[in-house]
Coordinates of C-alpha atoms in Angstrom, one line a residue:
Chain A
M26 CA -19.0 -18.6 -48.2
A27 CA -21.9 -20.8 -47.2
N28 CA -23.7 -18.5 -44.9
R29 CA -23.4 -15.5 -47.2
K30 CA -26.6 -13.4 -46.8
P31 CA -28.5 -12.4 -49.9
A32 CA -29.4 -8.9 -50.9
G33 CA -29.2 -6.3 -48.1
S34 CA -26.0 -7.8 -46.7
T35 CA -23.4 -5.2 -46.2
G36 CA -20.6 -7.5 -47.3
S37 CA -17.6 -5.7 -46.0
I38 CA -16.5 -3.3 -43.4
E39 CA -15.7 -0.9 -46.2
Q40 CA -19.3 -0.9 -47.3
L41 CA -20.7 -0.9 -43.8
L42 CA -18.7 2.3 -43.0
A43 CA -19.8 3.9 -46.2
A44 CA -23.5 3.3 -45.4
K45 CA -23.6 4.3 -41.7
E46 CA -23.1 7.4 -39.7
I47 CA -22.4 5.9 -36.3
V48 CA -20.4 2.8 -35.8
I49 CA -20.1 1.6 -32.2
H50 CA -17.4 -0.9 -31.4
C51 CA -18.0 -3.1 -28.5
G52 CA -16.7 -6.2 -26.8
S53 CA -14.9 -7.3 -23.7
G54 CA -11.8 -5.6 -22.3
G55 CA -8.5 -6.3 -24.0
V56 CA -9.8 -7.5 -27.3
G57 CA -8.7 -4.4 -29.2
K58 CA -11.9 -2.3 -29.4
T59 CA -10.0 1.0 -29.3
T60 CA -7.4 -0.1 -31.8
T61 CA -9.9 -1.5 -34.3
A62 CA -12.2 1.5 -33.9
A63 CA -9.3 3.9 -34.6
A64 CA -8.2 1.8 -37.6
A65 CA -11.7 1.7 -39.0
A66 CA -11.9 5.5 -38.7
A67 CA -8.5 6.1 -40.2
M68 CA -9.4 3.8 -43.2
A69 CA -12.7 5.6 -43.7
A70 CA -10.9 9.0 -43.7
V71 CA -8.4 7.7 -46.2
H72 CA -10.7 5.9 -48.6
H73 CA -14.2 7.4 -48.2
G74 CA -13.2 10.9 -47.5
G75 CA -15.4 13.3 -45.6
K76 CA -15.0 14.2 -41.9
V77 CA -14.5 11.1 -39.7
L78 CA -14.4 11.2 -36.0
V79 CA -13.1 8.5 -33.7
L80 CA -14.5 8.9 -30.2
T81 CA -13.0 6.9 -27.4
V82 CA -15.0 6.7 -24.2
D83 CA -12.5 4.6 -22.3
P84 CA -11.3 6.1 -19.1
A85 CA -7.8 4.9 -20.0
R86 CA -6.0 7.0 -22.6
R87 CA -5.5 4.2 -25.1
L88 CA -6.5 5.8 -28.3
A89 CA -4.3 8.8 -27.8
N90 CA -1.6 6.3 -27.6
A91 CA -2.4 4.5 -30.7
L92 CA -2.8 7.7 -32.7
G93 CA 0.4 9.1 -31.3
L94 CA -1.3 12.1 -29.9
E95 CA -0.1 13.2 -26.5
A96 CA -3.6 13.8 -25.1
F97 CA -6.8 15.0 -26.5
G98 CA -9.6 16.0 -24.2
N99 CA -13.2 16.5 -24.8
V100 CA -12.3 18.8 -27.7
E101 CA -12.2 17.1 -31.0
T102 CA -8.7 17.3 -32.5
Q103 CA -7.8 16.8 -36.1
V104 CA -5.1 14.2 -36.7
P105 CA -2.6 16.2 -38.8
R106 CA -2.5 15.5 -42.6
A107 CA 1.2 15.4 -42.1
A108 CA 0.8 12.2 -40.0
F109 CA -1.0 10.6 -43.0
M110 CA 1.7 11.8 -45.4
E111 CA 4.3 10.3 -43.1
A112 CA 2.4 7.0 -43.3
G113 CA 2.7 7.2 -47.0
V114 CA -1.0 7.9 -47.8
E115 CA -2.9 10.9 -49.0
P116 CA -6.3 10.9 -47.2
R117 CA -9.4 11.9 -49.2
G118 CA -10.9 13.2 -46.0
E119 CA -10.1 14.3 -42.5
L120 CA -9.6 12.2 -39.4
W121 CA -10.6 13.7 -36.1
A122 CA -10.2 12.2 -32.6
A123 CA -11.8 13.0 -29.3
M124 CA -11.8 11.3 -25.9
L125 CA -14.6 11.4 -23.4
D126 CA -14.0 13.6 -20.4
T127 CA -16.8 12.5 -18.2
K128 CA -16.7 15.4 -15.8
Q129 CA -16.5 17.9 -18.7
S130 CA -19.4 16.3 -20.5
W131 CA -21.6 16.4 -17.4
D132 CA -20.8 20.0 -16.9
D133 CA -21.7 20.8 -20.5
L134 CA -25.0 18.9 -20.0
V135 CA -25.8 20.9 -16.9
R136 CA -25.0 24.2 -18.7
R137 CA -27.2 23.3 -21.5
H138 CA -30.2 22.2 -19.5
A139 CA -30.1 24.5 -16.4
P140 CA -33.0 26.9 -16.3
D141 CA -31.0 29.8 -15.0
P142 CA -27.4 30.7 -14.1
T143 CA -28.1 30.4 -10.3
T144 CA -29.3 26.8 -10.6
R145 CA -26.5 26.0 -12.9
D146 CA -23.8 27.3 -10.5
A147 CA -25.5 25.7 -7.6
I148 CA -25.4 22.3 -9.3
L149 CA -21.9 22.7 -10.5
A150 CA -20.8 23.6 -7.0
N151 CA -22.7 20.8 -5.2
P152 CA -20.3 18.3 -3.6
L153 CA -22.6 15.4 -4.5
Y154 CA -22.6 16.4 -8.2
K155 CA -18.9 16.6 -8.2
N156 CA -18.6 13.1 -6.8
I157 CA -21.2 11.6 -9.1
T158 CA -19.7 13.0 -12.2
G159 CA -16.0 12.5 -11.4
R160 CA -15.8 9.4 -9.4
F161 CA -18.7 7.0 -10.0
V162 CA -18.8 4.4 -12.7
Q163 CA -22.4 4.5 -13.9
S164 CA -22.0 8.1 -15.0
H165 CA -19.6 7.0 -17.7
D166 CA -22.0 4.8 -19.5
Y167 CA -24.7 7.4 -19.8
I168 CA -22.5 10.3 -20.7
A169 CA -20.7 8.4 -23.4
M170 CA -24.0 7.8 -25.3
E171 CA -25.1 11.4 -24.5
R172 CA -22.0 12.8 -26.0
L173 CA -22.2 10.6 -29.0
Y174 CA -25.8 11.9 -29.6
E175 CA -24.6 15.4 -29.1
I176 CA -21.8 15.1 -31.7
H177 CA -24.0 13.3 -34.2
A178 CA -26.8 15.9 -33.9
S179 CA -24.3 18.7 -34.6
G180 CA -23.9 17.3 -38.1
T181 CA -20.2 18.0 -38.1
Y182 CA -19.1 14.6 -39.1
D183 CA -19.9 12.2 -41.9
L184 CA -19.0 9.2 -39.8
I185 CA -18.4 8.7 -36.1
V186 CA -16.7 5.6 -34.9
V187 CA -17.1 5.0 -31.2
D188 CA -15.2 2.8 -28.8
T189 CA -17.3 1.8 -25.8
P190 CA -16.4 1.9 -22.2
P191 CA -15.2 -1.3 -20.6
T192 CA -18.3 -2.3 -18.7
R193 CA -18.7 -5.3 -16.4
N194 CA -21.8 -6.0 -18.3
A195 CA -21.5 -5.2 -22.0
I196 CA -25.1 -4.1 -22.3
D197 CA -24.8 -1.5 -19.5
F198 CA -24.2 1.3 -21.9
L199 CA -27.1 0.3 -24.2
E200 CA -29.4 0.6 -21.2
A201 CA -27.8 3.7 -19.8
P202 CA -30.1 6.3 -21.4
E203 CA -33.2 4.4 -20.4
R204 CA -32.0 4.0 -16.9
M205 CA -31.2 7.7 -16.7
A206 CA -34.7 8.5 -17.8
D207 CA -36.2 6.1 -15.4
F208 CA -34.1 7.5 -12.7
F209 CA -35.2 11.0 -13.2
S210 CA -38.8 10.1 -13.3
S211 CA -38.7 7.7 -10.4
R212 CA -40.8 7.9 -7.3
L213 CA -37.7 7.8 -5.2
L214 CA -36.6 11.1 -6.5
R215 CA -39.9 12.6 -5.5
W216 CA -39.6 11.1 -2.1
L217 CA -36.1 12.2 -1.6
T218 CA -37.0 15.7 -2.5
V219 CA -40.0 15.8 -0.1
P220 CA -38.2 17.2 2.9
A221 CA -37.0 20.1 0.9
R222 CA -40.4 20.8 -0.5
S223 CA -42.4 20.2 2.6
R224 CA -41.6 19.7 6.3
V225 CA -44.6 17.4 6.7
L226 CA -43.8 13.9 5.6
S227 CA -46.6 12.0 4.0
M228 CA -47.6 8.7 5.5
A229 CA -46.3 6.9 2.5
S230 CA -42.8 8.3 2.7
K231 CA -42.4 8.2 6.5
P232 CA -41.2 4.6 6.8
F233 CA -38.9 5.1 3.9
Y234 CA -37.4 8.1 5.7
S235 CA -36.9 6.5 9.0
V236 CA -34.9 3.7 7.4
A237 CA -33.1 5.9 4.9
D238 CA -32.2 8.2 7.8
R239 CA -30.7 5.3 9.8
I240 CA -28.6 4.2 6.9
L241 CA -27.4 7.4 5.4
G242 CA -28.0 10.1 8.1
S243 CA -30.2 13.0 7.7
K244 CA -27.5 15.4 6.7
F245 CA -26.6 13.3 3.7
L246 CA -30.3 12.9 2.9
E247 CA -30.6 16.6 2.8
D248 CA -27.6 16.9 0.6
I249 CA -29.1 14.4 -1.8
A250 CA -32.5 16.2 -1.6
E251 CA -30.9 19.5 -2.5
F252 CA -29.0 18.0 -5.3
F253 CA -31.9 16.3 -6.8
L254 CA -34.2 19.2 -6.3
L255 CA -31.7 21.2 -8.3
F256 CA -31.5 18.5 -10.9
Q257 CA -35.3 18.3 -11.2
T258 CA -35.3 21.7 -12.8
M259 CA -33.6 20.0 -15.7
Y260 CA -35.9 17.0 -15.6
A261 CA -37.8 17.5 -18.8
G262 CA -34.7 18.3 -20.8
F263 CA -33.0 15.3 -19.4
V264 CA -35.7 12.8 -20.1
D265 CA -36.2 14.1 -23.6
R266 CA -32.6 13.9 -24.2
A267 CA -32.3 10.3 -22.9
A268 CA -35.1 9.3 -25.1
A269 CA -33.4 10.9 -28.1
V270 CA -30.2 9.1 -27.3
T271 CA -32.0 5.8 -27.2
R272 CA -33.5 6.6 -30.6
T273 CA -30.1 7.4 -32.0
L274 CA -28.8 3.9 -31.0
A275 CA -31.7 2.3 -32.8
D276 CA -31.5 4.5 -35.8
K277 CA -30.9 2.9 -39.2
R278 CA -27.8 5.1 -39.6
T279 CA -26.3 3.4 -36.5
T280 CA -24.5 0.1 -36.4
F281 CA -22.6 -2.0 -33.9
V282 CA -19.4 -3.8 -34.5
V283 CA -18.6 -6.6 -32.1
V284 CA -14.9 -7.1 -31.5
S285 CA -13.5 -10.2 -30.0
T286 CA -10.4 -12.3 -29.8
L287 CA -10.8 -16.1 -30.3
E288 CA -10.6 -17.0 -26.7
S289 CA -13.4 -18.5 -24.7
A290 CA -14.3 -15.6 -22.4
P291 CA -14.3 -12.8 -24.9
V292 CA -16.2 -15.1 -27.4
R293 CA -18.9 -15.8 -24.7
E294 CA -19.2 -12.1 -24.1
A295 CA -19.4 -11.4 -27.8
E296 CA -22.2 -13.9 -28.2
F297 CA -24.1 -12.4 -25.3
F298 CA -23.7 -9.0 -26.8
I299 CA -24.9 -10.2 -30.2
D300 CA -28.0 -11.6 -28.6
A301 CA -28.6 -8.4 -26.6
L302 CA -28.4 -6.3 -29.9
H303 CA -30.8 -8.7 -31.5
E304 CA -33.3 -8.5 -28.6
R305 CA -33.3 -4.7 -28.7
G306 CA -33.6 -4.6 -32.5
L307 CA -30.2 -2.9 -32.9
H308 CA -28.2 -3.4 -36.0
L309 CA -25.3 -5.7 -35.8
G310 CA -23.0 -4.6 -38.7
A311 CA -20.0 -6.9 -38.3
V312 CA -18.0 -9.1 -36.1
V313 CA -14.3 -8.3 -36.1
L314 CA -12.0 -11.1 -34.9
N315 CA -8.8 -9.6 -33.6
K316 CA -5.4 -11.1 -33.0
V317 CA -6.1 -14.2 -34.9
L318 CA -3.4 -16.8 -35.7
P319 CA -2.7 -17.5 -39.3
T320 CA -4.7 -20.4 -40.7
W321 CA -1.6 -22.1 -42.1
F322 CA -1.0 -23.4 -38.5
L323 CA -3.8 -25.8 -39.4
D324 CA -1.9 -27.2 -42.4
K325 CA -2.1 -31.0 -41.9
G326 CA 1.0 -31.7 -44.0
S327 CA 3.1 -29.6 -41.7
T328 CA 1.8 -31.4 -38.6
G329 CA 3.7 -34.6 -39.7
A330 CA 6.8 -32.7 -40.5
A331 CA 6.7 -30.9 -37.2
K332 CA 6.3 -34.2 -35.4
E333 CA 9.3 -35.5 -37.3
L334 CA 11.4 -32.5 -36.2
C335 CA 10.5 -33.3 -32.6
A336 CA 11.0 -37.0 -32.7
R337 CA 14.1 -37.2 -34.9
A338 CA 15.9 -34.0 -34.0
D339 CA 19.2 -35.7 -33.3
Q340 CA 19.2 -37.8 -36.4
L341 CA 18.1 -34.8 -38.6
A342 CA 20.8 -32.6 -37.1
A343 CA 23.4 -35.1 -38.1
E344 CA 22.2 -35.0 -41.7
L345 CA 22.4 -31.2 -42.0
P346 CA 25.5 -29.3 -43.0
S347 CA 28.1 -29.0 -40.2
T348 CA 28.3 -25.3 -40.9
L349 CA 25.1 -24.8 -39.1
G350 CA 26.7 -25.4 -35.7
P351 CA 27.3 -28.1 -33.2
P352 CA 24.9 -31.0 -33.8
E353 CA 23.4 -31.0 -30.3
Q354 CA 22.6 -27.3 -30.7
V355 CA 21.1 -27.8 -34.1
A356 CA 19.0 -30.7 -32.7
R357 CA 17.7 -28.5 -29.9
V358 CA 16.7 -25.8 -32.5
L359 CA 14.9 -28.4 -34.6
H360 CA 13.1 -29.7 -31.6
E361 CA 12.0 -26.3 -30.5
V362 CA 10.8 -25.3 -34.0
G363 CA 8.7 -28.5 -34.3
E364 CA 7.3 -28.2 -30.8
S365 CA 6.5 -24.5 -31.2
F366 CA 4.6 -25.2 -34.4
L367 CA 2.5 -28.0 -32.7
N368 CA 1.9 -25.7 -29.7
F369 CA 0.6 -22.9 -31.9
Q370 CA -1.4 -25.4 -33.9
V371 CA -3.3 -26.3 -30.8
V372 CA -4.2 -22.7 -30.3
A373 CA -5.1 -22.3 -33.9
K374 CA -7.5 -25.3 -33.7
R375 CA -9.2 -23.8 -30.6
E376 CA -9.5 -20.5 -32.5
A377 CA -11.1 -22.2 -35.5
E378 CA -13.8 -23.7 -33.2
M379 CA -14.5 -20.4 -31.6
R380 CA -14.6 -18.8 -35.0
A381 CA -17.2 -21.2 -36.2
E382 CA -19.3 -20.5 -33.2
L383 CA -19.2 -16.8 -33.6
S384 CA -19.5 -16.7 -37.4
A385 CA -23.0 -18.3 -37.5
A386 CA -25.1 -15.1 -37.4
P387 CA -23.5 -11.9 -38.7
D388 CA -23.3 -10.7 -42.2
V389 CA -19.7 -9.5 -42.0
V390 CA -17.0 -11.4 -40.2
A391 CA -13.5 -9.9 -40.6
S392 CA -10.3 -11.2 -39.2
V393 CA -7.3 -9.3 -38.1
P394 CA -4.1 -11.4 -37.7
Y395 CA -1.7 -11.2 -34.8
F396 CA 0.5 -8.2 -35.6
D397 CA 4.2 -8.7 -35.3
R398 CA 4.7 -5.2 -34.1
D399 CA 2.8 -2.8 -32.0
I400 CA 0.1 -0.4 -33.3
T401 CA 1.8 2.8 -32.2
D402 CA 1.3 5.1 -35.2
L403 CA -1.0 5.9 -38.1
A404 CA 1.0 3.7 -40.5
S405 CA 0.5 0.6 -38.4
L406 CA -3.1 1.6 -37.7
L407 CA -3.8 1.7 -41.4
E408 CA -1.9 -1.5 -42.0
L409 CA -4.2 -3.1 -39.5
G410 CA -7.2 -1.5 -41.0
Q411 CA -6.2 -2.9 -44.4
Q412 CA -6.7 -6.4 -42.9
F413 CA -10.4 -6.0 -42.3
W414 CA -11.3 -3.4 -44.9
G415 CA -12.3 -5.2 -48.1
V416 CA -14.5 -8.1 -48.7
P417 CA -13.6 -10.6 -46.0
S418 CA -12.1 -13.9 -47.1
A419 CA -14.7 -16.6 -46.6
T420 CA -14.4 -18.6 -43.4
G421 CA -11.5 -21.0 -43.6
S422 CA -10.4 -20.2 -47.1
Chain B
M16 CA -19.6 -16.8 -4.5
S17 CA -20.5 -14.3 -7.2
M18 CA -21.3 -10.7 -6.6
D19 CA -24.6 -9.1 -7.1
T20 CA -25.4 -5.6 -6.0
E21 CA -29.0 -6.4 -5.1
E22 CA -28.0 -9.4 -3.0
S23 CA -25.3 -7.4 -1.4
L24 CA -27.7 -4.7 -0.5
K25 CA -30.1 -7.1 1.2
E26 CA -27.2 -8.7 3.1
Y27 CA -25.9 -5.3 4.0
L28 CA -29.2 -4.3 5.4
S29 CA -29.7 -7.4 7.4
L30 CA -26.2 -8.1 8.6
Q31 CA -24.7 -4.7 9.2
L32 CA -27.7 -2.5 9.9
K33 CA -29.7 -5.2 11.5
I34 CA -32.9 -4.5 9.6
P35 CA -33.6 -8.1 8.6
V36 CA -37.4 -7.9 8.4
L37 CA -37.5 -4.7 6.3
A38 CA -35.1 -6.1 3.8
R39 CA -37.5 -8.9 3.1
I40 CA -40.4 -6.6 2.5
G41 CA -40.8 -6.3 -1.3
P42 CA -41.5 -2.6 -1.9
L43 CA -39.1 -1.4 0.6
A44 CA -36.3 -3.6 -0.8
R45 CA -37.0 -2.1 -4.2
T46 CA -36.9 1.3 -2.6
F47 CA -33.4 0.5 -1.3
D48 CA -32.4 -0.6 -4.7
F49 CA -33.3 2.9 -5.8
V50 CA -31.3 4.3 -3.0
A51 CA -28.3 2.3 -4.1
N52 CA -28.7 3.9 -7.5
A53 CA -29.5 7.3 -6.3
A54 CA -26.9 7.9 -3.6
P55 CA -23.5 8.2 -5.2
G56 CA -21.1 5.6 -4.0
V57 CA -23.6 3.4 -2.3
K58 CA -23.4 0.8 -5.1
E59 CA -19.7 0.9 -5.0
I60 CA -19.5 0.6 -1.2
L61 CA -21.9 -2.3 -1.2
T62 CA -19.7 -4.2 -3.6
I63 CA -16.6 -3.5 -1.7
G64 CA -18.3 -3.7 1.6
K65 CA -19.5 -7.2 0.8
F66 CA -16.1 -8.7 0.5
L67 CA -14.5 -6.6 3.2
W68 CA -17.2 -7.9 5.4
E69 CA -16.2 -11.5 4.6
V70 CA -12.7 -10.6 5.7
R71 CA -13.9 -8.9 8.9
Q72 CA -16.0 -11.9 9.8
K73 CA -12.9 -14.1 9.4
S74 CA -15.2 -16.5 7.5
Y75 CA -12.2 -17.4 5.3
D76 CA -8.4 -17.4 5.6
L77 CA -8.1 -15.6 2.3
V78 CA -10.6 -13.7 0.2
V79 CA -9.7 -13.4 -3.5
V80 CA -11.7 -10.9 -5.5
D81 CA -11.9 -10.9 -9.3
A82 CA -12.4 -7.2 -9.7
V83 CA -14.0 -5.0 -12.3
A84 CA -12.3 -3.6 -15.3
T85 CA -9.2 -1.4 -14.9
G86 CA -11.0 1.8 -15.6
H87 CA -13.5 1.2 -12.7
I88 CA -11.5 -0.4 -10.0
T89 CA -10.2 2.8 -8.4
G90 CA -13.7 4.1 -8.2
Q91 CA -14.7 1.1 -6.2
L92 CA -11.7 1.1 -3.9
A93 CA -12.0 4.8 -3.3
A94 CA -15.7 4.5 -2.4
P95 CA -15.3 4.4 1.4
Q96 CA -13.2 7.6 1.3
A97 CA -15.7 9.3 -1.0
I98 CA -18.6 8.3 1.3
Q99 CA -16.7 9.5 4.3
E100 CA -16.2 12.9 2.7
L101 CA -19.9 13.1 1.7
V102 CA -21.8 11.5 4.5
Q103 CA -21.3 13.1 7.9
V104 CA -23.3 10.9 10.1
G105 CA -25.4 7.7 9.9
L106 CA -24.8 4.0 9.6
V107 CA -23.2 4.1 6.2
R108 CA -20.7 6.6 7.5
D109 CA -20.0 4.3 10.5
Q110 CA -19.2 1.5 8.1
T111 CA -16.5 3.4 6.3
G112 CA -14.1 3.5 9.2
W113 CA -13.5 -0.2 9.5
M114 CA -13.5 -0.6 5.7
L115 CA -10.7 2.0 5.4
D116 CA -8.8 0.3 8.2
L117 CA -9.0 -3.1 6.4
L118 CA -8.3 -1.7 3.0
G119 CA -5.3 0.4 4.1
D120 CA -3.6 -2.4 6.1
P121 CA -1.0 -3.9 3.7
A122 CA -0.8 -7.0 6.0
Q123 CA -4.5 -7.7 5.2
T124 CA -5.3 -6.2 1.8
G125 CA -3.4 -5.9 -1.4
V126 CA -4.2 -5.3 -5.0
V127 CA -2.7 -7.7 -7.6
I128 CA -2.7 -6.3 -11.2
V129 CA -2.7 -8.8 -14.0
A130 CA -1.4 -7.7 -17.3
A131 CA -0.7 -9.2 -20.7
P132 CA 2.8 -8.2 -21.9
E133 CA 1.4 -6.0 -24.7
E134 CA 1.7 -2.3 -25.0
M135 CA -1.7 -1.1 -24.0
P136 CA -2.2 -3.4 -21.0
V137 CA 1.3 -2.4 -19.7
N138 CA 0.4 1.3 -20.1
E139 CA -2.8 0.7 -18.3
T140 CA -1.1 -1.2 -15.5
L141 CA 1.4 1.6 -14.9
E142 CA -1.4 4.1 -15.0
L143 CA -3.4 2.1 -12.5
V144 CA -0.4 1.8 -10.2
D145 CA -0.2 5.6 -10.0
K146 CA -4.0 6.0 -9.6
L147 CA -4.2 3.5 -6.8
A148 CA -1.4 5.3 -5.0
A149 CA -3.0 8.7 -5.5
D150 CA -6.7 7.9 -4.9
T151 CA -6.8 4.9 -2.6
V152 CA -5.3 3.6 0.6
V153 CA -4.8 0.2 -0.8
D154 CA -1.3 -1.4 -1.1
L155 CA 0.0 -2.8 -4.4
A156 CA 0.8 -6.4 -3.5
A157 CA 2.1 -7.7 -6.8
V158 CA 1.8 -7.5 -10.6
V159 CA 1.3 -10.7 -12.6
A160 CA 2.5 -10.8 -16.2
N161 CA 0.1 -13.3 -17.8
R162 CA 0.5 -15.2 -21.1
V163 CA 4.2 -14.7 -21.4
L164 CA 5.4 -16.5 -24.5
P165 CA 8.3 -18.8 -24.2
E166 CA 11.8 -17.9 -25.4
L167 CA 12.3 -20.3 -28.2
F168 CA 16.0 -20.1 -28.7
G169 CA 18.9 -19.8 -26.3
R170 CA 22.2 -18.1 -26.9
G171 CA 23.6 -18.9 -30.4
E172 CA 20.6 -20.9 -31.3
E173 CA 18.9 -18.1 -33.1
A174 CA 21.8 -17.9 -35.6
V175 CA 21.3 -21.6 -36.3
F176 CA 17.6 -21.0 -36.9
D177 CA 18.2 -18.0 -39.2
Q178 CA 20.5 -20.1 -41.4
L179 CA 17.9 -22.9 -41.4
A180 CA 15.2 -20.6 -42.4
T181 CA 17.1 -19.1 -45.3
D182 CA 20.0 -21.1 -46.8
D183 CA 19.3 -24.6 -45.5
E184 CA 15.5 -24.8 -45.8
Q185 CA 15.7 -27.2 -48.8
V186 CA 18.2 -29.4 -47.1
L187 CA 16.0 -29.6 -44.0
S188 CA 12.9 -30.3 -46.1
H189 CA 14.8 -33.1 -47.9
A190 CA 16.0 -34.6 -44.6
V191 CA 12.5 -34.5 -43.1
G192 CA 10.9 -35.7 -46.3
A193 CA 8.3 -33.0 -46.3
P194 CA 8.2 -29.2 -46.9
V195 CA 9.1 -27.3 -43.7
R196 CA 8.5 -23.7 -44.9
T197 CA 5.3 -23.4 -42.9
I198 CA 6.9 -24.7 -39.8
L199 CA 9.8 -22.3 -40.1
D200 CA 7.3 -19.4 -40.6
G201 CA 5.5 -20.6 -37.4
A202 CA 8.7 -20.5 -35.4
Q203 CA 9.6 -17.1 -36.9
L204 CA 6.2 -15.7 -35.8
A205 CA 6.7 -17.2 -32.4
V206 CA 10.1 -15.4 -32.1
T207 CA 8.7 -12.1 -33.3
L208 CA 5.7 -12.2 -31.0
R209 CA 8.0 -13.0 -28.1
R210 CA 10.3 -10.2 -29.1
T211 CA 7.7 -7.5 -29.4
R212 CA 6.3 -8.5 -26.1
S213 CA 9.5 -8.6 -24.2
V214 CA 10.0 -4.9 -24.8
H215 CA 6.8 -4.2 -22.9
L216 CA 7.7 -6.7 -20.2
A217 CA 11.0 -4.9 -19.7
R218 CA 9.3 -1.6 -19.5
L219 CA 6.8 -3.0 -16.9
R220 CA 9.7 -4.3 -14.9
E221 CA 11.5 -1.0 -15.0
E222 CA 8.7 1.3 -14.3
L223 CA 7.0 -0.5 -11.5
P224 CA 7.7 1.0 -8.0
D225 CA 10.8 -0.6 -6.5
G226 CA 10.2 -3.8 -4.6
T227 CA 6.9 -4.6 -6.4
P228 CA 6.9 -8.4 -7.0
L229 CA 6.5 -9.2 -10.6
L230 CA 5.3 -12.7 -11.3
Y231 CA 5.2 -14.5 -14.6
V232 CA 2.6 -16.9 -15.9
P233 CA 3.5 -18.5 -19.3
Y234 CA 1.2 -18.6 -22.2
L235 CA -0.7 -21.9 -22.1
F236 CA -0.9 -23.8 -25.4
Q237 CA -4.0 -25.7 -24.9
R238 CA -7.4 -26.3 -26.5
S239 CA -9.7 -25.3 -23.7
H240 CA -9.8 -23.1 -20.7
G241 CA -11.1 -25.6 -18.2
A242 CA -10.0 -26.8 -14.8
R243 CA -6.8 -28.1 -16.2
A244 CA -5.8 -24.7 -17.4
T245 CA -6.6 -23.3 -13.9
H246 CA -4.4 -25.9 -12.3
Q247 CA -1.6 -25.1 -14.7
V248 CA -1.8 -21.4 -14.0
A249 CA -1.9 -22.2 -10.3
A250 CA 1.2 -24.4 -10.6
H251 CA 3.1 -21.7 -12.4
L252 CA 2.1 -19.0 -9.9
G253 CA 3.1 -21.4 -7.1
E254 CA 6.5 -21.8 -8.6
E255 CA 6.9 -18.1 -8.9
L256 CA 5.9 -17.6 -5.3
G257 CA 8.2 -20.3 -4.2
F258 CA 5.6 -22.8 -2.9

């Protein structure tokens, strides 16, 4: 491999997972983040041993599906050993799975940081709080990273593999802890909480209030003020926490795996994400290319043969044994076979170009082929994991 | 046009609330950006309010929105209701009424869910259908199954292929004058991919609410995703819709 990095290169996903404690899978929607994250965790549990957790923060219950678990909430659940035995392997370690329950995680956070039971109950009962935590999008990003930090700090697991939420902007969740800290220390919060603290509005906040009042109505402003006043009691804890979460993301023990299919939109997003990681000094561990067509579609010798099948289908059908079927039917089959190959070859060529673009920077690039069946159980998950586990075959060979 | 929350906010302030001057003043505009972050649902309602406003103004005959990811779309579409529950008075509250009217009128607004015929996307689509019905007032207009692989063989043809791929490979190679193994493998992969996907397609068809139009867009075998691809998708959708 020409762009093989010298010493310090992790080389393979296997080595990467052995060296890190947190592996965060990211990429655009539909590329198989959840599946590859679950497969990586399962492989680590089987081959490296120890306690491995796969944490999915996707609001849709995809991982539960892939692991054949009915539903697992915020509680970490062990994937039964029997499931591995059924898949024909004896794991050295344990595989645990958890899904992010946004509401539950926020509640836990409040319980942890509230100065006293009264404040805690007031926050939990506040209608605004319920809405923020249950309904609104931004809260997912922060709480996902917060929960990751929480689990990591508990020291329960040797390895945590995370699947990130589908964000419109892939870097949203990277910035979530910082934004949360900014938010809690913002001037706006102080302004919003002014009416609750003092009936006399300062000259500075008066114009703000007259406009805010027109837009949101004073009752809502009061609701907001009450909510944030309550939240302010947890200010210090929150800001410290957000800073700690940010540090965890940048820690040497944390790495990011960018997952992408070889289509233009996901590849663009993956490139953007790789740049974002680089800018922030975060560790890019590997790029996993998912649902890749076999490279034999690029075989030049077969191109000619496929064209022959298309062009001379009738003639060829006549030369084949009559036991195959009526010649016109055989000709149709030959034509279809040839055309299908050429069609897929076009896609394979496109993928090769995309692959070359994406493979320029990272140390580890692993490919997962298109699977001819669905990933619905541990056996297929491990089979998929096997594809990217070892030292990756060099690009194009 | 592309959506940008900050721009939406400015427009919202100047168009709907008639505060054009204020919106242009730097520090206050920034303050309102904070408001958008602070007040739950404001960001969502700005996004959704922006395109609903275009509809209300009748600036266009049709407004097509490329929405956010599956996990987030219900939050956006449900924002006007959430705001209505939370905010009792004020201009934002006044805005939610007409938004809900527009969103809830199936003659004017509909959601189209696009899914690849694979297991997870189909699951998510079905979950989203339920969630939309439970949490929003928006009508499900149609579901589009995208990248549907072609059926390679018709009735009886698969048997011919199977025999070619096993017993008669050598004969075929000889006739063609070059090895055909790779080509046969390619066709086999195409058949398998199509077959595994058709199971999910069938499930999608069965589990969608009765009467939901399900449109098919075939997988496009081409090198790039440029304007030509867009035209082809449009042509296929047009056929499905009977244009």
